[in-house]
Coordinates of C-alpha atoms and ligand atoms in Angstrom, one line a residue:
M1 CA 40.6 15.6 -28.9
W2 CA 38.6 13.0 -27.0
S3 CA 39.8 10.3 -24.7
A4 CA 38.7 6.7 -24.3
E5 CA 38.1 7.4 -20.6
E6 CA 35.9 10.3 -21.3
V7 CA 33.8 8.3 -23.7
A8 CA 33.5 5.4 -21.2
R9 CA 32.6 7.7 -18.3
L10 CA 29.9 9.4 -20.4
C11 CA 28.3 6.1 -21.4
Y12 CA 28.3 4.8 -17.8
E13 CA 26.8 8.1 -16.6
R14 CA 24.0 8.0 -19.2
Y15 CA 23.3 4.4 -18.1
G16 CA 23.4 5.4 -14.4
A17 CA 20.8 8.1 -15.0
L18 CA 18.2 5.7 -16.5
P19 CA 15.3 4.3 -14.4
R20 CA 16.1 0.9 -12.8
T21 CA 13.7 -1.1 -15.0
G22 CA 15.6 -3.8 -16.7
M23 CA 18.8 -3.3 -14.8
P24 CA 20.6 -6.3 -13.1
Q25 CA 19.5 -7.3 -9.6
M26 CA 22.1 -5.9 -7.2
G27 CA 24.8 -8.3 -6.0
R28 CA 23.7 -11.2 -8.2
E29 CA 23.1 -10.2 -11.9
W30 CA 25.4 -8.7 -14.5
T31 CA 25.0 -7.3 -17.9
L32 CA 26.9 -5.7 -20.8
L33 CA 26.6 -2.2 -22.1
A34 CA 27.1 -0.6 -25.6
A35 CA 26.4 2.9 -26.8
V36 CA 26.8 5.3 -29.7
V37 CA 28.4 8.7 -28.9
K38 CA 28.0 11.7 -31.2
M39 CA 31.0 14.0 -31.7
S40 CA 30.6 17.3 -33.4
S41 CA 32.9 20.1 -34.1
S42 CA 32.7 23.2 -36.4
Q43 CA 35.4 25.7 -37.2
Q44 CA 34.1 27.8 -34.3
H45 CA 33.8 25.3 -31.5
Q46 CA 33.9 21.7 -30.4
A47 CA 30.5 20.5 -29.0
A48 CA 30.6 18.2 -26.0
P49 CA 30.3 14.5 -26.9
E50 CA 26.7 13.2 -26.5
V51 CA 25.4 9.7 -26.0
V52 CA 22.6 9.3 -28.6
A53 CA 21.9 5.5 -28.2
L54 CA 22.5 2.9 -25.6
G55 CA 21.8 -0.8 -25.2
T56 CA 22.3 -3.5 -22.6
G57 CA 21.8 -7.2 -22.9
T58 CA 23.4 -10.6 -23.1
K59 CA 20.8 -12.9 -24.7
C60 CA 19.9 -14.2 -28.1
I61 CA 16.8 -16.3 -29.0
G62 CA 17.1 -19.7 -30.8
Q63 CA 16.0 -20.3 -34.3
S64 CA 12.7 -22.0 -33.2
K65 CA 11.5 -18.8 -31.7
M66 CA 12.0 -16.6 -34.8
N67 CA 8.9 -15.6 -36.7
G68 CA 7.9 -14.0 -39.9
R69 CA 6.1 -11.0 -38.4
G70 CA 9.2 -9.1 -37.5
N71 CA 7.8 -8.6 -34.0
I72 CA 10.5 -10.3 -31.9
L73 CA 14.1 -9.2 -31.2
N74 CA 16.3 -12.1 -32.3
D75 CA 19.5 -10.8 -31.0
S76 CA 19.6 -8.8 -27.7
H77 CA 23.3 -8.5 -27.2
A78 CA 24.2 -4.9 -26.0
E79 CA 25.9 -4.0 -29.3
V80 CA 22.9 -5.0 -31.4
V81 CA 20.4 -3.2 -29.1
A82 CA 22.5 0.0 -29.1
R83 CA 22.8 -0.1 -32.9
R84 CA 19.0 -0.5 -33.3
G85 CA 18.4 2.4 -30.9
F86 CA 20.8 4.4 -33.1
I87 CA 18.7 3.6 -36.1
R88 CA 15.7 5.0 -34.3
Y89 CA 17.7 8.1 -33.5
L90 CA 18.8 8.5 -37.2
T91 CA 15.2 8.0 -38.4
E92 CA 14.1 10.8 -36.1
Q93 CA 16.9 13.1 -37.3
L94 CA 16.0 12.3 -41.0
R95 CA 12.3 13.0 -40.2
G96 CA 13.3 16.6 -39.2
A97 CA 15.6 17.0 -42.2
L98 CA 12.9 15.8 -44.6
K99 CA 10.5 18.4 -43.2
G100 CA 13.1 21.1 -43.9
Q101 CA 13.9 21.6 -40.3
D102 CA 17.4 22.2 -39.3
S103 CA 18.8 18.8 -38.4
G104 CA 21.8 18.8 -36.0
I105 CA 23.5 16.1 -37.9
F106 CA 22.3 16.0 -41.5
S107 CA 22.7 18.4 -44.4
P108 CA 21.3 17.9 -47.9
G109 CA 23.3 15.8 -50.3
T110 CA 23.7 16.4 -54.0
E111 CA 21.2 13.8 -55.0
R112 CA 17.4 14.3 -54.7
S113 CA 16.1 13.7 -51.2
R114 CA 19.2 12.2 -49.9
W115 CA 21.2 13.4 -47.0
R116 CA 24.7 13.2 -45.6
L117 CA 26.3 13.8 -42.3
R118 CA 27.3 17.4 -41.7
P119 CA 31.0 18.1 -41.8
G120 CA 32.5 17.7 -38.4
V121 CA 29.8 15.2 -37.2
S122 CA 30.9 11.6 -36.4
F123 CA 29.9 8.7 -34.2
I124 CA 31.9 6.6 -31.8
F125 CA 30.8 3.1 -30.9
F126 CA 31.4 2.2 -27.2
T127 CA 31.2 -1.3 -25.8
S128 CA 31.9 -2.2 -22.1
H129 CA 33.5 -5.5 -23.2
T130 CA 35.3 -7.1 -26.1
P131 CA 32.7 -8.0 -28.6
C132 CA 31.7 -11.8 -28.6
G133 CA 33.2 -14.1 -31.2
D134 CA 36.4 -13.6 -33.0
A135 CA 37.7 -10.5 -31.1
S136 CA 37.3 -12.5 -27.9
I137 CA 39.8 -15.1 -28.9
I138 CA 42.7 -13.4 -27.1
P139 CA 46.1 -14.9 -26.4
M140 CA 46.9 -15.3 -22.8
V141 CA 50.4 -14.2 -21.8
A142 CA 52.5 -16.5 -19.6
S143 CA 51.6 -14.6 -16.4
Q144 CA 47.9 -15.0 -17.1
D145 CA 47.7 -18.7 -17.2
Q146 CA 46.5 -19.2 -13.6
P147 CA 43.2 -17.8 -12.5
C148 CA 43.8 -15.2 -9.8
Q149 CA 41.9 -13.9 -6.9
P150 CA 39.0 -11.7 -8.0
I151 CA 39.4 -8.2 -6.7
R152 CA 36.6 -7.4 -4.2
A153 CA 34.8 -4.4 -5.6
P154 CA 34.5 -1.6 -3.0
S155 CA 30.9 -1.1 -1.9
D156 CA 30.9 2.4 -3.2
I157 CA 30.7 1.1 -6.7
T158 CA 27.0 0.5 -6.4
D159 CA 26.5 3.8 -4.6
H160 CA 28.2 5.5 -7.5
L161 CA 25.8 3.9 -9.9
T162 CA 22.6 4.6 -8.0
K163 CA 23.7 8.2 -7.6
G164 CA 24.2 8.3 -11.4
K165 CA 27.9 8.8 -11.1
S166 CA 30.4 7.4 -13.5
G167 CA 32.0 4.0 -13.8
V168 CA 34.8 2.5 -11.9
E169 CA 38.3 3.5 -12.3
A170 CA 40.5 0.4 -12.0
S171 CA 43.4 2.0 -10.2
P172 CA 41.6 3.7 -7.2
S173 CA 39.7 0.5 -6.4
K174 CA 42.8 -1.5 -6.5
R175 CA 44.5 1.0 -4.2
K176 CA 41.6 0.7 -1.8
A177 CA 41.9 -3.1 -1.9
E178 CA 45.6 -2.9 -1.3
E179 CA 45.0 -0.6 1.7
N180 CA 42.7 -3.2 3.1
G181 CA 45.4 -5.9 2.7
E182 CA 43.5 -7.8 0.1
P183 CA 45.4 -9.7 -2.6
V184 CA 45.4 -7.6 -5.7
K185 CA 46.6 -8.4 -9.2
R186 CA 47.0 -5.8 -11.9
L187 CA 44.2 -5.9 -14.4
K188 CA 46.2 -5.2 -17.4
T189 CA 48.3 -8.3 -16.8
C190 CA 45.5 -10.4 -15.3
P191 CA 42.4 -10.6 -17.4
L192 CA 41.6 -13.9 -15.8
D193 CA 40.1 -11.9 -13.0
C194 CA 37.2 -11.9 -15.4
A195 CA 37.1 -15.7 -16.0
V196 CA 33.6 -17.0 -15.7
V197 CA 34.4 -19.5 -13.0
G198 CA 32.1 -19.7 -10.0
E199 CA 32.4 -21.2 -6.6
G200 CA 33.9 -24.6 -6.6
G201 CA 35.3 -24.0 -10.1
S202 CA 31.9 -24.5 -11.8
V203 CA 31.3 -22.8 -15.1
L204 CA 29.0 -19.8 -14.8
G205 CA 27.1 -18.0 -17.5
E206 CA 23.9 -19.3 -18.9
E207 CA 23.2 -20.8 -22.2
G208 CA 22.2 -18.1 -24.6
S209 CA 24.3 -15.5 -22.9
D210 CA 27.3 -13.7 -24.3
P211 CA 30.4 -14.8 -22.5
P212 CA 31.4 -11.5 -20.8
H213 CA 34.5 -10.9 -22.7
G214 CA 37.0 -13.4 -23.9
S215 CA 36.3 -15.5 -20.9
S216 CA 38.4 -18.6 -20.6
T217 CA 35.4 -20.8 -20.5
G218 CA 32.6 -20.9 -23.0
S219 CA 29.0 -20.3 -22.0
G220 CA 27.3 -22.1 -24.8
P221 CA 26.0 -25.6 -24.9
G222 CA 28.9 -28.1 -25.3
S223 CA 31.5 -25.5 -24.6
S224 CA 31.8 -26.1 -20.9
E225 CA 35.5 -27.0 -21.0
T226 CA 37.5 -25.6 -18.2
A227 CA 40.7 -23.8 -18.9
P228 CA 43.6 -26.3 -19.1
D229 CA 46.0 -26.4 -16.2
S230 CA 48.9 -26.8 -18.7
K231 CA 51.5 -24.0 -18.4
G232 CA 51.7 -23.8 -22.2
P233 CA 50.4 -20.9 -24.3
D234 CA 46.6 -20.6 -24.3
V235 CA 43.9 -18.3 -25.5
H236 CA 40.8 -16.9 -23.9
R237 CA 37.9 -19.0 -25.2
T238 CA 34.5 -18.1 -26.7
G239 CA 31.3 -20.1 -26.4
A240 CA 30.3 -19.1 -29.9
K241 CA 30.7 -21.8 -32.5
C242 CA 32.0 -21.4 -36.0
V243 CA 29.2 -21.2 -38.6
P244 CA 28.4 -24.7 -39.8
T245 CA 29.7 -24.3 -43.3
A246 CA 33.0 -22.8 -42.3
K247 CA 36.3 -24.2 -41.0
Q248 CA 35.7 -25.6 -37.4
D249 CA 37.6 -25.2 -34.2
P250 CA 40.3 -27.9 -33.8
L251 CA 39.6 -27.9 -30.0
R252 CA 43.2 -28.9 -29.3
P253 CA 44.4 -28.0 -25.8
G254 CA 46.0 -24.7 -25.3
E255 CA 46.3 -22.1 -28.1
G256 CA 45.2 -24.6 -30.8
Y257 CA 41.6 -24.7 -29.3
H258 CA 40.1 -22.2 -31.7
C259 CA 40.7 -21.1 -35.2
V260 CA 40.6 -17.4 -35.7
G261 CA 39.1 -15.1 -38.3
V262 CA 36.0 -17.3 -38.7
L263 CA 32.4 -16.1 -38.6
R264 CA 30.6 -17.5 -35.5
V265 CA 27.0 -17.8 -34.3
K266 CA 25.9 -16.7 -30.9
P267 CA 25.1 -19.4 -28.4
G268 CA 21.4 -19.8 -27.8
R269 CA 19.1 -21.1 -25.1
G270 CA 18.5 -24.7 -25.9
D271 CA 18.3 -24.5 -29.7
R272 CA 20.9 -22.9 -32.0
T273 CA 20.6 -19.3 -33.1
L274 CA 21.1 -17.8 -36.6
S275 CA 22.6 -14.6 -35.1
L276 CA 26.2 -13.9 -36.0
C277 CA 28.6 -12.7 -33.3
C278 CA 29.0 -9.0 -32.5
S279 CA 32.6 -9.2 -33.8
D280 CA 31.2 -10.2 -37.2
K281 CA 28.4 -7.6 -37.2
L282 CA 30.8 -4.8 -36.3
A283 CA 33.1 -5.9 -39.1
R284 CA 30.2 -5.8 -41.5
W285 CA 29.2 -2.2 -40.4
N286 CA 32.7 -1.1 -41.3
V287 CA 31.9 -1.9 -44.9
V288 CA 28.2 -1.4 -45.5
G289 CA 27.7 1.2 -42.7
C290 CA 25.6 0.9 -39.5
Q291 CA 22.4 2.6 -40.9
G292 CA 20.9 -0.6 -42.4
A293 CA 19.3 -1.0 -45.8
L294 CA 16.1 1.0 -45.2
L295 CA 17.7 4.3 -44.1
S296 CA 20.3 4.1 -46.9
H297 CA 17.4 5.1 -49.3
F298 CA 17.6 8.6 -47.7
L299 CA 21.4 8.7 -47.2
Q300 CA 23.8 9.6 -49.9
E301 CA 26.6 7.9 -48.0
P302 CA 26.5 5.2 -45.4
I303 CA 27.3 6.1 -41.8
Y304 CA 30.4 4.5 -40.4
F305 CA 31.7 4.6 -36.8
S306 CA 34.8 6.6 -36.6
A307 CA 36.1 4.7 -33.5
V308 CA 35.4 1.7 -31.4
V309 CA 36.1 2.2 -27.7
T310 CA 36.1 -0.8 -25.3
G311 CA 35.8 -0.5 -21.6
E312 CA 38.1 -2.2 -19.1
C313 CA 38.1 -6.0 -19.6
P314 CA 40.4 -8.6 -21.2
Y315 CA 41.3 -7.0 -24.5
S316 CA 43.7 -7.4 -27.3
Q317 CA 44.2 -4.7 -29.9
E318 CA 45.6 -7.3 -32.2
A319 CA 42.5 -9.5 -31.9
M320 CA 40.2 -6.5 -32.3
K321 CA 42.0 -5.4 -35.5
R322 CA 41.9 -8.9 -36.9
A323 CA 38.2 -9.4 -36.1
L324 CA 36.8 -6.0 -37.0
M325 CA 39.1 -4.9 -39.8
D326 CA 41.6 -7.3 -41.3
R327 CA 39.0 -9.8 -42.4
C328 CA 37.4 -7.2 -44.8
A329 CA 40.4 -5.1 -45.6
H330 CA 40.8 -6.6 -49.1
V331 CA 37.2 -6.0 -50.2
T332 CA 37.0 -3.9 -53.4
D333 CA 34.6 -2.9 -56.1
L334 CA 32.2 -1.3 -53.7
P335 CA 29.5 1.1 -55.0
P336 CA 30.0 4.9 -54.8
G337 CA 30.1 6.2 -51.3
Y338 CA 31.0 2.9 -49.8
S339 CA 34.5 2.0 -48.7
V340 CA 36.2 -0.3 -46.2
R341 CA 36.7 1.6 -43.0
A342 CA 39.3 1.2 -40.3
P343 CA 37.8 2.8 -37.1
E344 CA 40.3 3.9 -34.5
L345 CA 40.4 1.2 -31.7
R346 CA 40.9 2.4 -28.2
H347 CA 40.7 0.7 -24.8
A348 CA 39.5 2.6 -21.7
S349 CA 40.6 1.7 -18.2
L350 CA 37.2 2.4 -16.7
E351 CA 35.1 -0.7 -15.9
F352 CA 31.3 -1.0 -16.3
P353 CA 29.9 -1.1 -12.7
H354 CA 27.5 -3.9 -13.7
S355 CA 30.2 -6.0 -15.3
H356 CA 30.4 -9.7 -14.5
R357 CA 33.7 -9.3 -12.7
L358 CA 32.5 -6.5 -10.4
V359 CA 29.2 -8.2 -9.6
Q360 CA 31.2 -11.4 -8.8
G361 CA 33.2 -9.3 -6.4
T362 CA 30.2 -8.0 -4.4
H363 CA 28.2 -11.2 -4.8
D364 CA 25.7 -11.9 -2.1
S365 CA 25.5 -15.7 -2.1
S366 CA 22.2 -15.7 -0.1
K367 CA 20.6 -14.3 -3.3
G368 CA 21.6 -17.3 -5.4
R369 CA 24.3 -17.7 -8.0
V370 CA 25.6 -14.9 -10.2
T371 CA 23.7 -14.8 -13.5
P372 CA 23.4 -12.6 -16.6
C373 CA 20.5 -10.2 -16.4
G374 CA 17.7 -11.5 -18.7
A375 CA 16.4 -8.0 -19.7
A376 CA 17.7 -5.7 -22.5
I377 CA 17.5 -2.0 -22.2
S378 CA 17.3 0.3 -25.2
W379 CA 17.5 4.0 -24.9
C380 CA 18.0 6.6 -27.6
A381 CA 17.9 10.4 -27.9
V382 CA 14.4 10.7 -29.4
P383 CA 11.5 12.8 -27.9
D384 CA 8.9 10.1 -28.0
Q385 CA 9.4 6.9 -25.8
P386 CA 13.2 6.9 -25.6
L387 CA 13.3 3.9 -23.3
D388 CA 12.4 0.4 -24.3
V389 CA 13.0 -2.6 -22.1
T390 CA 12.6 -6.2 -23.3
A391 CA 13.0 -9.7 -22.2
N392 CA 13.1 -12.8 -24.4
G393 CA 12.7 -10.5 -27.4
Y394 CA 9.4 -8.8 -26.3
K395 CA 8.6 -5.9 -24.1
Q396 CA 9.4 -6.8 -20.5
G397 CA 6.4 -7.8 -18.4
V398 CA 3.9 -8.6 -21.2
T399 CA 1.6 -11.5 -20.5
K400 CA 1.7 -14.6 -22.7
K401 CA -1.7 -13.7 -24.0
A402 CA -0.5 -10.3 -25.2
L403 CA 2.4 -11.7 -27.3
G404 CA 1.7 -11.1 -30.9
T405 CA -0.1 -7.9 -30.2
A406 CA 1.4 -4.4 -31.0
Q407 CA 1.8 -3.7 -27.2
A408 CA 4.2 -6.6 -26.8
R409 CA 6.5 -5.3 -29.6
S410 CA 9.8 -3.6 -28.8
L411 CA 10.2 -0.3 -30.5
I412 CA 13.5 -1.6 -32.0
C413 CA 12.1 -4.8 -33.5
K414 CA 12.0 -5.1 -37.3
A415 CA 8.3 -4.4 -37.6
E416 CA 8.5 -1.2 -35.6
L417 CA 11.6 0.1 -37.4
F418 CA 10.0 -0.7 -40.7
S419 CA 6.8 1.1 -39.7
S420 CA 8.7 4.3 -38.7
F421 CA 10.7 4.1 -41.9
K422 CA 7.4 3.9 -43.9
S423 CA 6.1 7.0 -42.1
L424 CA 9.3 8.7 -43.1
V425 CA 8.6 7.8 -46.8
V426 CA 5.0 9.2 -46.4
S427 CA 6.3 12.4 -44.9
A428 CA 8.9 13.0 -47.6
L429 CA 8.1 15.9 -49.9
E430 CA 10.1 14.2 -52.6
L431 CA 11.2 10.6 -52.8
P432 CA 14.8 9.6 -53.5
D433 CA 15.3 7.9 -56.9
S434 CA 15.6 4.4 -55.3
L435 CA 12.0 4.6 -54.1
R436 CA 10.4 6.3 -57.2
G437 CA 8.0 4.5 -59.4
K438 CA 8.3 1.2 -57.6
E439 CA 5.7 -1.1 -56.2
L440 CA 7.2 -1.9 -52.9
K441 CA 5.2 -3.6 -50.2
T442 CA 7.2 -5.8 -47.8
Y443 CA 10.1 -5.2 -45.5
W444 CA 12.1 -7.4 -47.9
D445 CA 11.0 -5.3 -50.9
Y446 CA 12.1 -2.1 -49.4
K447 CA 15.4 -3.6 -48.3
Q448 CA 16.1 -5.0 -51.7
A449 CA 15.3 -1.7 -53.4
A450 CA 18.3 -0.1 -51.6
E451 CA 20.6 -0.8 -54.5
G452 CA 23.9 0.7 -53.3
Y453 CA 23.6 -1.0 -50.0
Q454 CA 22.7 -4.4 -51.5
K455 CA 25.6 -4.1 -53.9
A456 CA 28.0 -3.4 -51.1
W457 CA 26.7 -6.3 -49.0
E458 CA 27.0 -8.6 -52.0
K459 CA 30.6 -7.6 -52.6
L460 CA 31.4 -8.1 -48.9
R461 CA 29.8 -11.6 -49.0
E462 CA 31.6 -12.6 -52.2
Q463 CA 35.0 -11.5 -51.1
A464 CA 35.1 -12.0 -47.3
F465 CA 31.9 -13.3 -45.6
S466 CA 30.6 -16.0 -48.0
E467 CA 29.6 -18.1 -45.0
W468 CA 27.4 -15.4 -43.4
V469 CA 24.1 -17.1 -42.1
R470 CA 21.2 -15.1 -43.6
S471 CA 17.7 -14.9 -42.2
P472 CA 15.4 -17.0 -44.3
R473 CA 13.6 -14.8 -46.8
E474 CA 10.1 -16.0 -45.7
L475 CA 10.8 -14.3 -42.3
L476 CA 11.2 -10.9 -44.0
Q477 CA 8.1 -10.8 -46.0
F478 CA 5.9 -8.9 -43.6
E479 CA 4.2 -5.6 -44.5
Ligands
ZN501 ZN1 27.8 -10.1 -28.5

């Protein structure tokens, strides 16, 4: 059996062992972390859990920056970055399997050139924070309606991180603070420790950043309402707006501010984004799988996360279940191999050392205000170039002149994932039926040809997510 703490610790350790490139600036910047953890057991033994993909990031580009070359990352939220790294990992594993090598995770399916996970292999999705959007609309209990003193993070947190040690256990740090005579509130009853309110009560968080986790103040344009002082029931708020065609938030004071269960788009920098919130994407992966349309050509069954573990932050099991599962629970008529999954939901008490709340606690005001880190780190367990650091959707540090060139592309952008998928097709000794005898050229063509996947996605849209904002087709026609 695994524990949520063990999964969280493992992910923080993996992060702590990475080079510093793309990590937040000490004492001033924060970020969010997500990861995929492989679990495997056989009749003989249980292998140790292993992080196979990891992502950090808080940003999302606006619609005006999207292009039809597939060379920019539209959505760099940690969950999305981690999942794209996971696709790189799966592609690499399939490459081995197709060559007849012994893959650690795949075994041949019953259909021609299609694979399935080995018995006993499963994947857990970890996120350091409640996913943005619907899952972040969390009721506040009566004792939470006043912002309370942030806990000063002990200085050894950063030491822990630089030494590559694990994350921060809530209780020992609190004990330390108590010993020092500092005011301490219990985390479990006081999620407003994490409220995104800066000095002088100003609203922090930048446009285009994910609100850390069910923060009481939004971070998107037009959402800078402060938490009401009323003593009535209230909810944590999200800066993500409902998709334009859906029911809209009533914006009434207190708990009537938001509507729940609605698809939401991520706040962008300046202009609006077309990216759906992480709550919505996770809900979708529970139905169509997390492998994407392309890899489903080589997979007999989609790959589902068996559990979702969330690190220490404001959290509601009820809101998670509503956002990730209940909205799709009634979907039927899915093609063979597909089904609506209900991953186990668990909450760990270990906090991510670079979380907004802990950075706030050690904030050095001489360095400027606390801001989300602009870079996104992707790491995955592949032999060639496991690390990929981006900013604004392109490789970090590329010059303006180089944008548009292959060197500026992230290894997890659509064009790169498509190119490694095509090399997989070329290397296959036999093609699966879905790719045989077809004239396929573009990214769009290959995605559409994945019939089972497309059918499942269509059923999900028809029955639950009809308002899903889809990327314009002309942006997916690259070769
Ligand atoms: Zn998000």
